[in-house]
Tab-separated table of C-alpha atoms and ligand atoms in Angstrom:
chain	number	residue	atom	x	y	z
A	1	UNK	CA	18.243	31.174	35.550
A	2	UNK	CA	21.062	33.550	35.623
A	3	UNK	CA	21.641	35.978	32.392
A	4	UNK	CA	24.717	34.648	31.668
A	5	UNK	CA	24.667	35.192	27.886
A	6	UNK	CA	26.716	37.258	26.265
A	7	UNK	CA	26.056	40.478	24.026
A	8	UNK	CA	22.699	42.914	23.759
A	9	UNK	CA	19.521	41.719	24.782
A	10	UNK	CA	17.699	39.026	23.517
A	11	UNK	CA	14.025	41.148	21.291
A	12	UNK	CA	12.396	38.209	22.910
A	13	UNK	CA	13.144	39.926	26.756
A	14	UNK	CA	10.082	42.401	25.751
A	15	UNK	CA	6.708	41.469	27.278
A	16	UNK	CA	4.842	38.640	26.719
A	17	UNK	CA	1.561	40.152	25.687
A	18	UNK	CA	3.768	43.005	23.547
A	19	UNK	CA	5.163	40.312	21.274
A	20	UNK	CA	2.971	37.761	20.743
A	21	UNK	CA	0.603	39.103	18.408
A	22	UNK	CA	3.660	39.954	15.821
A	23	UNK	CA	5.188	36.461	16.629
A	24	UNK	CA	1.938	35.001	15.930
A	25	UNK	CA	3.062	34.939	11.891
A	26	UNK	CA	7.081	33.823	12.395
A	27	UNK	CA	7.724	36.057	9.119
A	28	UNK	CA	5.753	39.483	9.782
A	29	UNK	CA	9.334	41.534	9.458
A	30	UNK	CA	9.049	42.595	6.012
A	31	UNK	CA	5.102	43.453	5.379
A	32	UNK	CA	3.343	45.452	6.155
A	33	UNK	CA	0.028	44.595	8.021
A	34	UNK	CA	-1.758	41.701	8.510
A	35	UNK	CA	-3.259	38.856	5.969
A	36	UNK	CA	-6.577	39.577	5.100
A	37	UNK	CA	-8.311	37.355	6.556
A	38	UNK	CA	-10.075	35.060	4.111
A	39	UNK	CA	-6.109	34.452	3.215
A	40	UNK	CA	-5.754	33.683	6.630
A	41	UNK	CA	-8.447	31.130	6.514
A	42	UNK	CA	-6.845	29.697	3.719
A	43	UNK	CA	-3.329	29.582	4.650
A	44	UNK	CA	-3.773	28.381	8.055
A	45	UNK	CA	-3.108	24.932	8.971
A	46	UNK	CA	-2.912	24.795	12.928
A	47	UNK	CA	-6.410	22.893	12.850
A	48	UNK	CA	-5.006	20.378	11.119
A	49	UNK	CA	-1.140	20.267	12.132
A	50	UNK	CA	-1.924	21.038	16.061
A	51	UNK	CA	-1.769	17.307	16.646
A	52	UNK	CA	1.568	16.909	15.289
A	53	UNK	CA	2.644	19.027	18.763
A	54	UNK	CA	4.415	16.509	20.265
A	55	UNK	CA	7.406	15.557	17.674
A	56	UNK	CA	6.851	19.456	17.079
A	57	UNK	CA	8.480	19.864	20.671
A	58	UNK	CA	10.570	17.093	20.384
A	59	UNK	CA	12.759	18.306	17.256
A	60	UNK	CA	13.168	21.433	18.544
A	61	UNK	CA	14.393	19.862	21.514
A	62	UNK	CA	17.364	17.712	19.802
A	63	UNK	CA	17.573	21.303	18.186
A	64	UNK	CA	18.624	22.916	20.808
A	65	UNK	CA	20.917	19.973	21.283
A	66	UNK	CA	22.675	20.603	18.034
A	67	UNK	CA	22.642	24.214	18.292
A	68	UNK	CA	24.847	23.599	21.564
A	69	UNK	CA	27.072	21.491	19.927
A	70	UNK	CA	27.304	23.212	17.293
A	71	UNK	CA	28.327	26.448	19.696
A	72	UNK	CA	25.481	28.255	18.639
A	73	UNK	CA	23.974	27.900	22.445
A	74	UNK	CA	25.592	28.654	24.873
A	75	UNK	CA	24.975	25.267	27.617
A	76	UNK	CA	22.391	28.334	29.881
A	77	UNK	CA	20.165	29.181	26.599
A	78	UNK	CA	19.994	24.926	25.960
A	79	UNK	CA	18.966	24.725	28.954
A	80	UNK	CA	17.150	27.291	29.249
A	81	UNK	CA	15.341	26.820	25.822
A	82	UNK	CA	15.122	23.374	26.890
A	83	UNK	CA	12.716	24.025	30.423
A	84	UNK	CA	10.647	26.169	28.627
A	85	UNK	CA	9.754	23.509	25.928
A	86	UNK	CA	8.861	21.310	28.478
A	87	UNK	CA	6.279	24.421	29.722
A	88	UNK	CA	5.366	24.467	26.620
A	89	UNK	CA	4.291	20.994	26.354
A	90	UNK	CA	2.769	20.569	29.905
A	91	UNK	CA	0.187	24.109	28.504
A	92	UNK	CA	-0.640	21.654	25.293
A	93	UNK	CA	-1.538	19.227	27.193
A	94	UNK	CA	-3.405	20.492	29.611
A	95	UNK	CA	-4.770	22.443	26.857
A	96	UNK	CA	-9.159	21.368	26.029
A	97	UNK	CA	-10.788	22.566	23.054
A	98	UNK	CA	-11.872	26.282	23.375
A	99	UNK	CA	-7.828	27.039	23.535
A	100	UNK	CA	-7.249	25.238	20.697
A	101	UNK	CA	-9.932	27.096	18.999
A	102	UNK	CA	-8.210	30.665	20.704
A	103	UNK	CA	-5.478	29.664	19.242
A	104	UNK	CA	-5.023	32.086	15.868
A	105	UNK	CA	-1.618	30.973	14.794
A	106	UNK	CA	-0.732	29.854	11.401
A	107	UNK	CA	0.691	26.338	12.349
A	108	UNK	CA	1.792	24.129	15.231
A	109	UNK	CA	5.412	25.586	14.506
A	110	UNK	CA	4.583	29.506	15.129
A	111	UNK	CA	2.456	28.636	17.565
A	112	UNK	CA	4.820	26.076	20.285
A	113	UNK	CA	7.176	29.218	18.935
A	114	UNK	CA	5.424	31.872	20.609
A	115	UNK	CA	4.457	29.867	23.929
A	116	UNK	CA	7.983	29.551	24.369
A	117	UNK	CA	8.621	33.792	23.805
A	118	UNK	CA	6.380	33.047	27.255
A	119	UNK	CA	7.687	30.752	28.797
A	120	UNK	CA	11.182	31.484	27.918
A	121	UNK	CA	11.601	35.448	26.540
A	122	UNK	CA	15.145	35.094	27.716
A	123	UNK	CA	16.096	33.230	24.186
A	124	UNK	CA	13.151	31.521	22.657
A	125	UNK	CA	14.303	33.676	19.839
A	126	UNK	CA	17.801	31.900	19.038
A	127	UNK	CA	15.629	28.623	18.996
A	128	UNK	CA	15.400	29.008	14.615
A	129	UNK	CA	18.716	29.808	14.741
A	130	UNK	CA	20.173	27.944	10.907
A	131	UNK	CA	16.281	26.007	10.979
A	132	UNK	CA	13.567	26.810	8.443
A	133	UNK	CA	10.393	25.608	8.825
A	134	UNK	CA	10.478	23.733	5.976
A	135	UNK	CA	12.975	21.707	7.059
A	136	UNK	CA	10.763	21.091	10.936
A	137	UNK	CA	7.598	20.653	9.346
A	138	UNK	CA	9.200	17.607	6.846
A	139	UNK	CA	10.889	16.368	9.813
A	140	UNK	CA	7.807	17.067	12.455
A	141	UNK	CA	5.441	14.598	10.122
A	142	UNK	CA	8.095	12.350	9.118
A	143	UNK	CA	7.809	11.370	13.043
A	144	UNK	CA	4.518	11.425	13.672
A	145	UNK	CA	3.973	8.925	10.621
A	146	UNK	CA	6.499	6.850	12.128
A	147	UNK	CA	4.958	6.465	15.485
A	148	UNK	CA	1.057	5.718	12.656
A	149	UNK	CA	3.021	3.626	11.210
A	150	UNK	CA	4.043	1.370	14.600
A	151	UNK	CA	-0.129	1.878	15.836
A	152	UNK	CA	-1.584	0.605	13.030
A	153	UNK	CA	0.344	-2.815	13.297
A	154	UNK	CA	-0.816	-3.419	16.425
A	155	UNK	CA	-4.371	-2.359	14.989
A	156	UNK	CA	-4.215	-4.913	12.128
A	157	UNK	CA	-2.677	-7.468	14.167
A	158	UNK	CA	-5.815	-7.423	16.575
A	159	UNK	CA	-8.226	-8.383	12.780
A	160	UNK	CA	-5.103	-10.907	11.875
A	161	UNK	CA	-5.993	-12.542	15.969
A	162	UNK	CA	-9.618	-12.186	14.906
A	163	UNK	CA	-9.495	-14.070	11.824
A	164	UNK	CA	-6.852	-16.790	13.182
A	165	UNK	CA	-9.429	-17.515	16.046
A	166	UNK	CA	-12.181	-18.873	13.979
A	167	UNK	CA	-9.715	-20.379	12.102
A	168	UNK	CA	-9.153	-22.413	14.857
A	169	UNK	CA	-12.171	-23.575	15.469
A	170	UNK	CA	-13.416	-23.992	11.624
A	171	UNK	CA	-10.636	-26.332	10.698
A	172	UNK	CA	-13.390	-28.717	9.790
A	173	UNK	CA	-15.521	-26.646	8.433
A	174	UNK	CA	-16.745	-27.344	4.425
A	175	UNK	CA	-18.146	-24.910	2.508
A	176	UNK	CA	-17.719	-23.991	-1.065
A	177	UNK	CA	-15.091	-22.115	-2.063
A	178	UNK	CA	-16.010	-19.325	-5.008
A	179	UNK	CA	-13.925	-18.751	-9.155
A	180	UNK	CA	-16.013	-15.675	-10.510
A	181	UNK	CA	-18.112	-16.523	-7.922
A	182	UNK	CA	-19.497	-19.773	-9.133
A	183	UNK	CA	-19.596	-22.484	-6.684
A	184	UNK	CA	-16.052	-24.507	-7.223
A	185	UNK	CA	-14.581	-26.748	-5.003
A	186	UNK	CA	-15.234	-27.818	-1.086
A	187	UNK	CA	-12.909	-26.124	1.214
A	188	UNK	CA	-12.420	-25.833	4.683
A	189	UNK	CA	-13.708	-22.222	5.617
A	190	UNK	CA	-10.623	-22.347	8.110
A	191	UNK	CA	-8.622	-21.377	4.087
A	192	UNK	CA	-11.163	-19.021	3.454
A	193	UNK	CA	-10.505	-16.818	6.500
A	194	UNK	CA	-6.921	-17.415	5.855
A	195	UNK	CA	-7.064	-15.995	2.443
A	196	UNK	CA	-8.500	-12.744	4.037
A	197	UNK	CA	-5.575	-13.315	6.952
A	198	UNK	CA	-2.512	-13.621	4.332
A	199	UNK	CA	-2.827	-9.877	2.767
A	200	UNK	CA	-3.272	-7.810	5.543
A	201	UNK	CA	0.210	-10.242	6.976
A	202	UNK	CA	1.543	-8.600	3.509
A	203	UNK	CA	0.134	-4.952	4.259
A	204	UNK	CA	2.346	-5.305	7.574
A	205	UNK	CA	5.437	-5.713	5.751
A	206	UNK	CA	4.710	-2.600	3.452
A	207	UNK	CA	3.920	0.616	5.916
A	208	UNK	CA	7.113	-1.218	7.567
A	209	UNK	CA	8.475	-0.548	4.306
A	210	UNK	CA	6.797	2.783	4.322
A	211	UNK	CA	8.267	3.730	8.074
A	212	UNK	CA	12.144	2.785	6.874
A	213	UNK	CA	11.209	5.713	4.331
A	214	UNK	CA	9.605	8.204	6.370
A	215	UNK	CA	12.639	7.369	9.269
A	216	UNK	CA	15.290	9.584	7.150
A	217	UNK	CA	16.260	13.087	8.437
A	218	UNK	CA	15.172	16.116	7.289
A	219	UNK	CA	16.125	18.278	10.409
A	220	UNK	CA	19.575	20.788	9.319
A	221	UNK	CA	18.165	21.620	5.103
A	222	UNK	CA	17.238	25.137	6.248
A	223	UNK	CA	14.255	26.412	3.457
A	224	UNK	CA	16.437	24.450	0.179
A	225	UNK	CA	19.933	25.438	1.083
A	226	UNK	CA	21.335	23.499	4.205
A	227	UNK	CA	22.738	24.602	8.000
A	228	UNK	CA	24.870	27.702	8.230
A	229	UNK	CA	25.823	26.693	11.489
A	230	UNK	CA	27.777	23.292	12.436
A	231	UNK	CA	25.358	20.873	13.131
A	232	UNK	CA	26.042	17.500	13.893
A	233	UNK	CA	23.105	15.556	12.034
A	234	UNK	CA	23.936	12.596	12.839
A	235	UNK	CA	23.468	13.174	16.343
A	236	UNK	CA	20.231	14.948	15.126
A	237	UNK	CA	19.113	11.710	13.411
A	238	UNK	CA	20.257	10.012	16.814
A	239	UNK	CA	18.209	11.886	19.344
A	240	UNK	CA	15.303	11.555	17.251
A	241	UNK	CA	15.208	8.058	16.141
A	242	UNK	CA	15.600	8.642	12.627
A	243	UNK	CA	17.843	5.819	10.415
A	244	UNK	CA	19.216	7.600	7.980
A	245	UNK	CA	19.920	11.166	6.948
A	246	UNK	CA	18.884	12.947	3.940
A	247	UNK	CA	21.857	13.543	1.801
A	248	UNK	CA	20.445	16.404	-0.471
A	249	UNK	CA	18.670	19.869	1.270
A	250	UNK	CA	16.918	21.082	-1.429
A	251	UNK	CA	15.574	17.139	-1.833
A	252	UNK	CA	14.425	17.562	1.495
A	253	UNK	CA	12.794	19.785	2.023
A	254	UNK	CA	10.397	18.361	-1.062
A	255	UNK	CA	10.661	14.828	-0.619
A	256	UNK	CA	6.544	13.115	0.272
A	257	UNK	CA	7.398	10.426	-1.814
A	258	UNK	CA	6.931	8.322	1.074
A	259	UNK	CA	3.915	10.143	2.533
A	260	UNK	CA	2.542	8.921	-1.042
A	261	UNK	CA	4.202	5.798	-0.315
A	262	UNK	CA	2.444	5.591	3.072
A	263	UNK	CA	-1.402	6.711	1.336
A	264	UNK	CA	-0.502	3.917	-0.771
A	265	UNK	CA	-0.053	1.116	1.679
A	266	UNK	CA	-2.507	2.820	3.411
A	267	UNK	CA	-5.774	1.793	0.895
A	268	UNK	CA	-4.528	-1.001	-0.059
A	269	UNK	CA	-4.674	-2.313	3.882
A	270	UNK	CA	-8.607	-0.581	2.526
A	271	UNK	CA	-8.810	-2.735	-0.375
A	272	UNK	CA	-8.255	-5.654	2.110
A	273	UNK	CA	-10.880	-4.832	4.309
A	274	UNK	CA	-13.258	-3.860	1.262
A	275	UNK	CA	-13.033	-7.200	-0.241
A	276	UNK	CA	-13.176	-9.284	2.871
A	277	UNK	CA	-16.804	-6.971	3.804
A	278	UNK	CA	-17.920	-7.740	0.689
A	279	UNK	CA	-17.488	-11.856	1.486
A	280	UNK	CA	-18.879	-10.969	4.719
A	281	UNK	CA	-22.244	-8.708	3.438
A	282	UNK	CA	-22.966	-11.930	0.764
A	283	UNK	CA	-21.992	-14.486	3.703
A	284	UNK	CA	-24.114	-13.072	5.254
A	285	UNK	CA	-27.105	-12.766	3.255
A	286	UNK	CA	-29.546	-14.736	3.787
A	287	UNK	CA	-29.814	-16.396	0.058
A	288	UNK	CA	-25.910	-17.023	1.439
A	289	UNK	CA	-26.630	-17.822	5.326
A	290	UNK	CA	-22.813	-19.077	6.471
A	291	UNK	CA	-22.348	-16.556	8.783
A	292	UNK	CA	-24.236	-13.912	11.100
A	293	UNK	CA	-23.410	-10.947	12.940
A	294	UNK	CA	-23.447	-10.518	16.719
A	295	UNK	CA	-26.244	-8.028	16.905
A	296	UNK	CA	-22.934	-6.064	18.754
A	297	UNK	CA	-22.003	-5.194	15.094
A	298	UNK	CA	-25.873	-4.804	13.016
A	299	UNK	CA	-27.979	-2.608	12.757
A	300	UNK	CA	-31.554	-2.747	12.711
A	301	UNK	CA	-33.643	-0.829	9.770
A	302	UNK	CA	-36.443	2.398	11.535
A	303	UNK	CA	-38.944	0.898	8.746
A	304	UNK	CA	-38.882	-3.140	8.891
A	305	UNK	CA	-38.810	-4.898	12.243
A	306	UNK	CA	-36.576	-8.304	10.608
A	307	UNK	CA	-33.245	-6.171	9.702
A	308	UNK	CA	-30.563	-6.828	10.307
A	309	UNK	CA	-28.220	-4.528	8.083
A	310	UNK	CA	-24.633	-5.570	8.927
A	311	UNK	CA	-23.901	-1.627	8.281
A	312	UNK	CA	-20.019	-1.895	9.972
A	313	UNK	CA	-19.561	-3.953	6.576
A	314	UNK	CA	-20.666	-1.797	3.869
A	315	UNK	CA	-18.577	0.822	5.804
A	316	UNK	CA	-15.797	-0.784	5.365
A	317	UNK	CA	-16.866	-1.788	1.815
A	318	UNK	CA	-16.447	2.274	1.112
A	319	UNK	CA	-13.995	4.095	3.312
A	320	UNK	CA	-12.037	1.831	0.682
A	321	UNK	CA	-13.078	4.537	-2.381
A	322	UNK	CA	-12.098	7.243	0.633
A	323	UNK	CA	-9.037	6.177	1.265
A	324	UNK	CA	-7.683	5.787	-2.505
A	325	UNK	CA	-9.172	9.358	-3.076
A	326	UNK	CA	-6.762	10.859	-0.416
A	327	UNK	CA	-4.035	8.906	-2.282
A	328	UNK	CA	-5.160	9.874	-5.939
A	329	UNK	CA	-5.276	14.110	-4.643
A	330	UNK	CA	-2.051	12.972	-3.254
A	331	UNK	CA	-0.441	11.638	-5.964
A	332	UNK	CA	-1.696	14.771	-7.675
A	333	UNK	CA	-0.905	17.247	-5.584
A	334	UNK	CA	2.653	15.496	-6.223
A	335	UNK	CA	2.868	16.268	-9.804
A	336	UNK	CA	4.607	18.429	-11.718
A	337	UNK	CA	5.777	20.782	-8.734
A	338	UNK	CA	9.050	22.647	-8.994
A	339	UNK	CA	12.413	21.734	-6.596
A	340	UNK	CA	11.967	22.753	-3.100
A	341	UNK	CA	9.245	23.378	-0.969
A	342	UNK	CA	5.904	24.752	-2.096
A	343	UNK	CA	3.594	24.858	-0.015
A	344	UNK	CA	1.297	22.674	-2.244
A	345	UNK	CA	3.109	19.966	0.433
A	346	UNK	CA	1.372	21.080	3.725
A	347	UNK	CA	-1.611	18.948	2.060
A	348	UNK	CA	-0.009	16.302	3.075
A	349	UNK	CA	-0.623	15.968	6.711
A	350	UNK	CA	-4.772	16.414	5.832
A	351	UNK	CA	-4.380	13.113	3.378
A	352	UNK	CA	-2.178	11.522	6.107
A	353	UNK	CA	-4.394	12.083	9.065
A	354	UNK	CA	-7.890	11.501	7.516
A	355	UNK	CA	-6.411	8.264	5.855
A	356	UNK	CA	-4.887	7.074	9.268
A	357	UNK	CA	-7.855	8.256	11.479
A	358	UNK	CA	-9.812	6.055	8.384
A	359	UNK	CA	-7.764	2.451	9.769
A	360	UNK	CA	-7.960	3.227	12.949
A	361	UNK	CA	-11.565	3.306	13.164
A	362	UNK	CA	-12.099	0.828	11.160
A	363	UNK	CA	-9.487	-2.144	11.915
A	364	UNK	CA	-10.750	-2.496	15.423
A	365	UNK	CA	-14.782	-2.671	13.832
A	366	UNK	CA	-13.541	-5.121	11.439
A	367	UNK	CA	-11.783	-7.277	13.637
A	368	UNK	CA	-15.209	-7.132	16.133
A	369	UNK	CA	-17.340	-8.505	13.910
A	370	UNK	CA	-15.509	-11.225	12.631
A	371	UNK	CA	-14.099	-11.839	16.385
A	372	UNK	CA	-17.801	-12.926	16.983
A	373	UNK	CA	-18.881	-13.769	14.122
A	374	UNK	CA	-21.302	-17.095	13.913
A	375	UNK	CA	-20.085	-19.552	11.230
A	376	UNK	CA	-23.234	-21.595	10.360
A	377	UNK	CA	-21.432	-25.160	9.593
A	378	UNK	CA	-24.466	-26.810	8.276
A	379	UNK	CA	-25.291	-24.122	5.695
A	380	UNK	CA	-21.792	-24.038	5.237
A	381	UNK	CA	-22.675	-27.399	4.187
A	382	UNK	CA	-25.432	-27.198	2.311
A	383	UNK	CA	-24.326	-24.952	-0.273
A	384	UNK	CA	-21.490	-27.337	-1.336
A	385	UNK	CA	-23.387	-28.873	-4.362
A	386	UNK	CA	-22.586	-32.106	-7.059
A	387	UNK	CA	-21.460	-30.272	-9.492
A	388	UNK	CA	-18.735	-29.061	-7.644
A	389	UNK	CA	-17.365	-32.618	-7.558
A	390	UNK	CA	-17.083	-32.727	-11.441
A	391	UNK	CA	-12.876	-32.057	-11.078
A	392	UNK	CA	-12.742	-35.032	-8.325
A	393	UNK	CA	-13.971	-37.716	-10.301
A	394	UNK	CA	-11.744	-36.205	-13.400
A	395	UNK	CA	-8.826	-36.340	-11.092
A	396	UNK	CA	-10.245	-40.406	-9.814
A	397	UNK	CA	-10.110	-41.013	-13.601
A	398	UNK	CA	-6.467	-39.725	-13.710
A	399	UNK	CA	-5.707	-42.034	-11.091
A	400	UNK	CA	-7.463	-44.726	-12.955
A	401	UNK	CA	-4.615	-43.856	-16.027
A	402	UNK	CA	-6.596	-41.909	-18.309
A	403	UNK	CA	-5.497	-38.790	-19.519
A	404	UNK	CA	-6.531	-35.240	-17.971
A	405	UNK	CA	-7.709	-33.866	-20.776
A	406	UNK	CA	-9.704	-36.824	-21.437
A	407	UNK	CA	-11.549	-37.286	-18.507
A	408	UNK	CA	-12.274	-33.286	-18.377
A	409	UNK	CA	-14.115	-34.465	-21.445
A	410	UNK	CA	-15.701	-37.568	-20.634
A	411	UNK	CA	-17.004	-35.664	-17.397
A	412	UNK	CA	-18.097	-32.401	-18.857
A	413	UNK	CA	-20.692	-34.491	-21.048
A	414	UNK	CA	-21.402	-36.306	-17.354
A	415	UNK	CA	-22.306	-32.654	-15.743
A	416	UNK	CA	-24.465	-31.617	-19.200
A	417	UNK	CA	-26.139	-35.361	-19.134
A	418	UNK	CA	-26.895	-34.257	-15.584
A	419	UNK	CA	-28.079	-30.225	-16.518
A	420	UNK	CA	-30.791	-31.431	-19.071
A	421	UNK	CA	-31.513	-34.926	-17.468
A	422	UNK	CA	-31.429	-33.412	-13.903
A	423	UNK	CA	-30.375	-36.695	-12.615
A	424	UNK	CA	-27.373	-36.559	-10.091
A	425	UNK	CA	-24.257	-36.137	-10.955
A	426	UNK	CA	-23.534	-39.073	-9.087
A	427	UNK	CA	-25.445	-41.430	-10.083
A	428	UNK	CA	-24.817	-40.990	-13.720
A	429	UNK	CA	-21.496	-41.051	-12.722
A	430	UNK	CA	-21.725	-44.567	-11.547
A	431	UNK	CA	-23.707	-45.610	-13.964
A	432	UNK	CA	-20.914	-44.774	-16.747
A	433	UNK	CA	-18.385	-45.921	-15.433
A	434	UNK	CA	-19.811	-49.163	-14.401
A	435	UNK	CA	-19.989	-49.820	-18.344
A	436	UNK	CA	-17.100	-48.233	-19.344
A	437	UNK	CA	-14.297	-46.874	-16.817
A	438	UNK	CA	-11.348	-48.555	-15.852
A	439	UNK	CA	-12.234	-51.568	-13.410
A	440	UNK	CA	-11.324	-49.973	-9.926
A	441	UNK	CA	-12.831	-46.955	-10.090
A	442	UNK	CA	-15.400	-46.299	-7.191
A	443	UNK	CA	-17.289	-43.040	-8.831
A	444	UNK	CA	-18.628	-42.351	-4.692
A	445	UNK	CA	-15.011	-41.939	-3.763
A	446	UNK	CA	-15.247	-38.496	-5.904
A	447	UNK	CA	-18.061	-37.291	-4.365
A	448	UNK	CA	-17.715	-36.287	-0.333
A	449	UNK	CA	-16.717	-33.439	0.272
A	450	UNK	CA	-13.887	-33.992	3.298
A	451	UNK	CA	-12.672	-36.549	1.186
A	452	UNK	CA	-12.386	-33.511	-1.638
A	453	UNK	CA	-10.807	-31.177	0.591
A	454	UNK	CA	-7.857	-33.406	2.584
A	455	UNK	CA	-6.893	-35.222	-1.234
A	456	UNK	CA	-5.738	-31.479	-1.623
A	457	UNK	CA	-3.102	-31.404	1.307
A	458	UNK	CA	-0.051	-29.585	-1.214
A	459	UNK	CA	1.824	-27.111	0.758
A	460	UNK	CA	-1.046	-24.157	1.462
A	461	UNK	CA	-4.192	-26.423	-0.587
A	462	UNK	CA	-7.493	-27.069	1.890
A	463	UNK	CA	-7.137	-29.848	3.762
A	464	UNK	CA	-6.794	-30.328	7.630
A	465	UNK	CA	-3.188	-31.117	7.895
A	466	UNK	CA	-2.109	-28.790	5.083
A	467	UNK	CA	-4.693	-26.041	7.070
A	468	UNK	CA	-3.200	-27.187	10.362
A	469	UNK	CA	0.763	-25.767	8.540
A	470	UNK	CA	-0.457	-22.506	7.716
A	471	UNK	CA	-1.949	-21.669	11.197
A	472	UNK	CA	1.121	-22.917	12.849
A	473	UNK	CA	2.943	-20.554	10.170
A	474	UNK	CA	0.532	-17.676	10.549
A	475	UNK	CA	0.349	-17.863	14.536
A	476	UNK	CA	4.262	-16.864	13.707
A	477	UNK	CA	3.567	-13.555	11.595
A	478	UNK	CA	2.098	-12.110	15.320
A	479	UNK	CA	2.516	-11.133	18.441
A	480	UNK	CA	1.331	-14.164	20.816
A	481	UNK	CA	-1.962	-13.565	22.570
A	482	UNK	CA	-2.257	-10.266	21.623
A	483	UNK	CA	-4.639	-7.738	23.739
A	484	UNK	CA	-4.670	-4.567	21.387
A	485	UNK	CA	-4.478	-1.157	22.048
B	1	LIG	N1	2.759	23.901	8.254
B	1	LIG	C1	3.665	24.185	6.991
B	1	LIG	C2	3.376	22.968	6.174
B	1	LIG	O1	2.509	22.475	6.509
B	1	LIG	C3	4.870	24.610	7.135
B	1	LIG	C4	5.710	24.894	6.722
B	1	LIG	C5	5.788	26.314	5.455
B	1	LIG	N2	6.911	26.952	5.249
B	1	LIG	C6	6.952	28.462	4.520
B	1	LIG	N3	7.838	28.125	3.852
B	1	LIG	N4	5.773	28.679	5.034
B	1	LIG	O2	3.609	22.821	5.175
């Protein structure tokens, strides 16, 4: 690189070692000494925000293009800084844990800039022109989140595929449908499985919506008042893949609404996983025995040799609480903050990263558990007791012209007699209908689970044909033959 820049030699031209220490702090000039170690320990965010190093470099690469277009940098300076940033990227990519542990910089922005001073000492000092860490960190975090949503979407689809495949195998498997956790009416096992598919479908929509709101570019807002150089923010938006630019610099550096939305969307995913998990814990117990977990997703007891525990599902149930905690915690951080950037906002990243990592670990394990589940057809069918046909019996009477309220009353009385006498509801119904019922009603038709299910063929119902339509609809919502990743 030839030294073409005019004006005095940039300060960054000093030997890297000489500048390294002050550059660990980007704001050292007006301070007499280094921060107290306990202050540094509290204030430093590098251990958390280091995972945004790629986004930080991407933001800086775009920023120098905008500075050059604004006439702030020469073409040579721009390319020198860009090459320096690429070298910094390669270095960080190769960094192992000890390298990160040895870096004492305040945050990822300080670290990247310090390394840039090592890689491009002549020009590095010009990178931060017109920019603040306030608009920089908001940009980096949004970029990170935009990628994270894509990753989560893929993980959710993994679970949706597991549910779909099980549902396809079990359209004709009959089981009790529950309300109030009391046996209510017979349903297809596929109908139950798919009842856990659709909440995840809504989660994906919610995450995509949260991503849309994250994809608004704050860069070019400076610390609070905007950028005094004529940077083209639309150009920046294009380069970085954002959808729009923020309209107000004060709001741009302070807005974390999109973080709250993402945290909510993620905690709702967690809530859905916890409900699926609870179903599976129950259904896997000896008392239900509807499902059996694969050995690969069960754990043993150190004391009781016979135990096979559904730990993965219990953890799924518990993690929802942690996710909700992150949401509540961060909402409380936001509440009552004054305008503009405040350091409180640094707490957005632990909340986001923790929530993301939780789901990132959870979703594949839940998908594996569901995918390898064995559903016991006969245990499911055996749990359908005759009282569950009480509605079908009433419906039969309705078909014979009895008003529903009256039919409900009549069948209710029969159920009570059956409970008190110990006689079967089916036998009682046959007798009752023979003596008092409308002539052509055959009560045995009501007591057949397959027929009961078949009758519920309106859209969204549990009849095999309706479930097959639903499966087609569900298949269309996920990427075909999704392999994970
Ligand atoms: N580490 C900070 C954060 O995550 C970066 C922004 C710091 N800005 C400041 N004015 N101190 O929020």
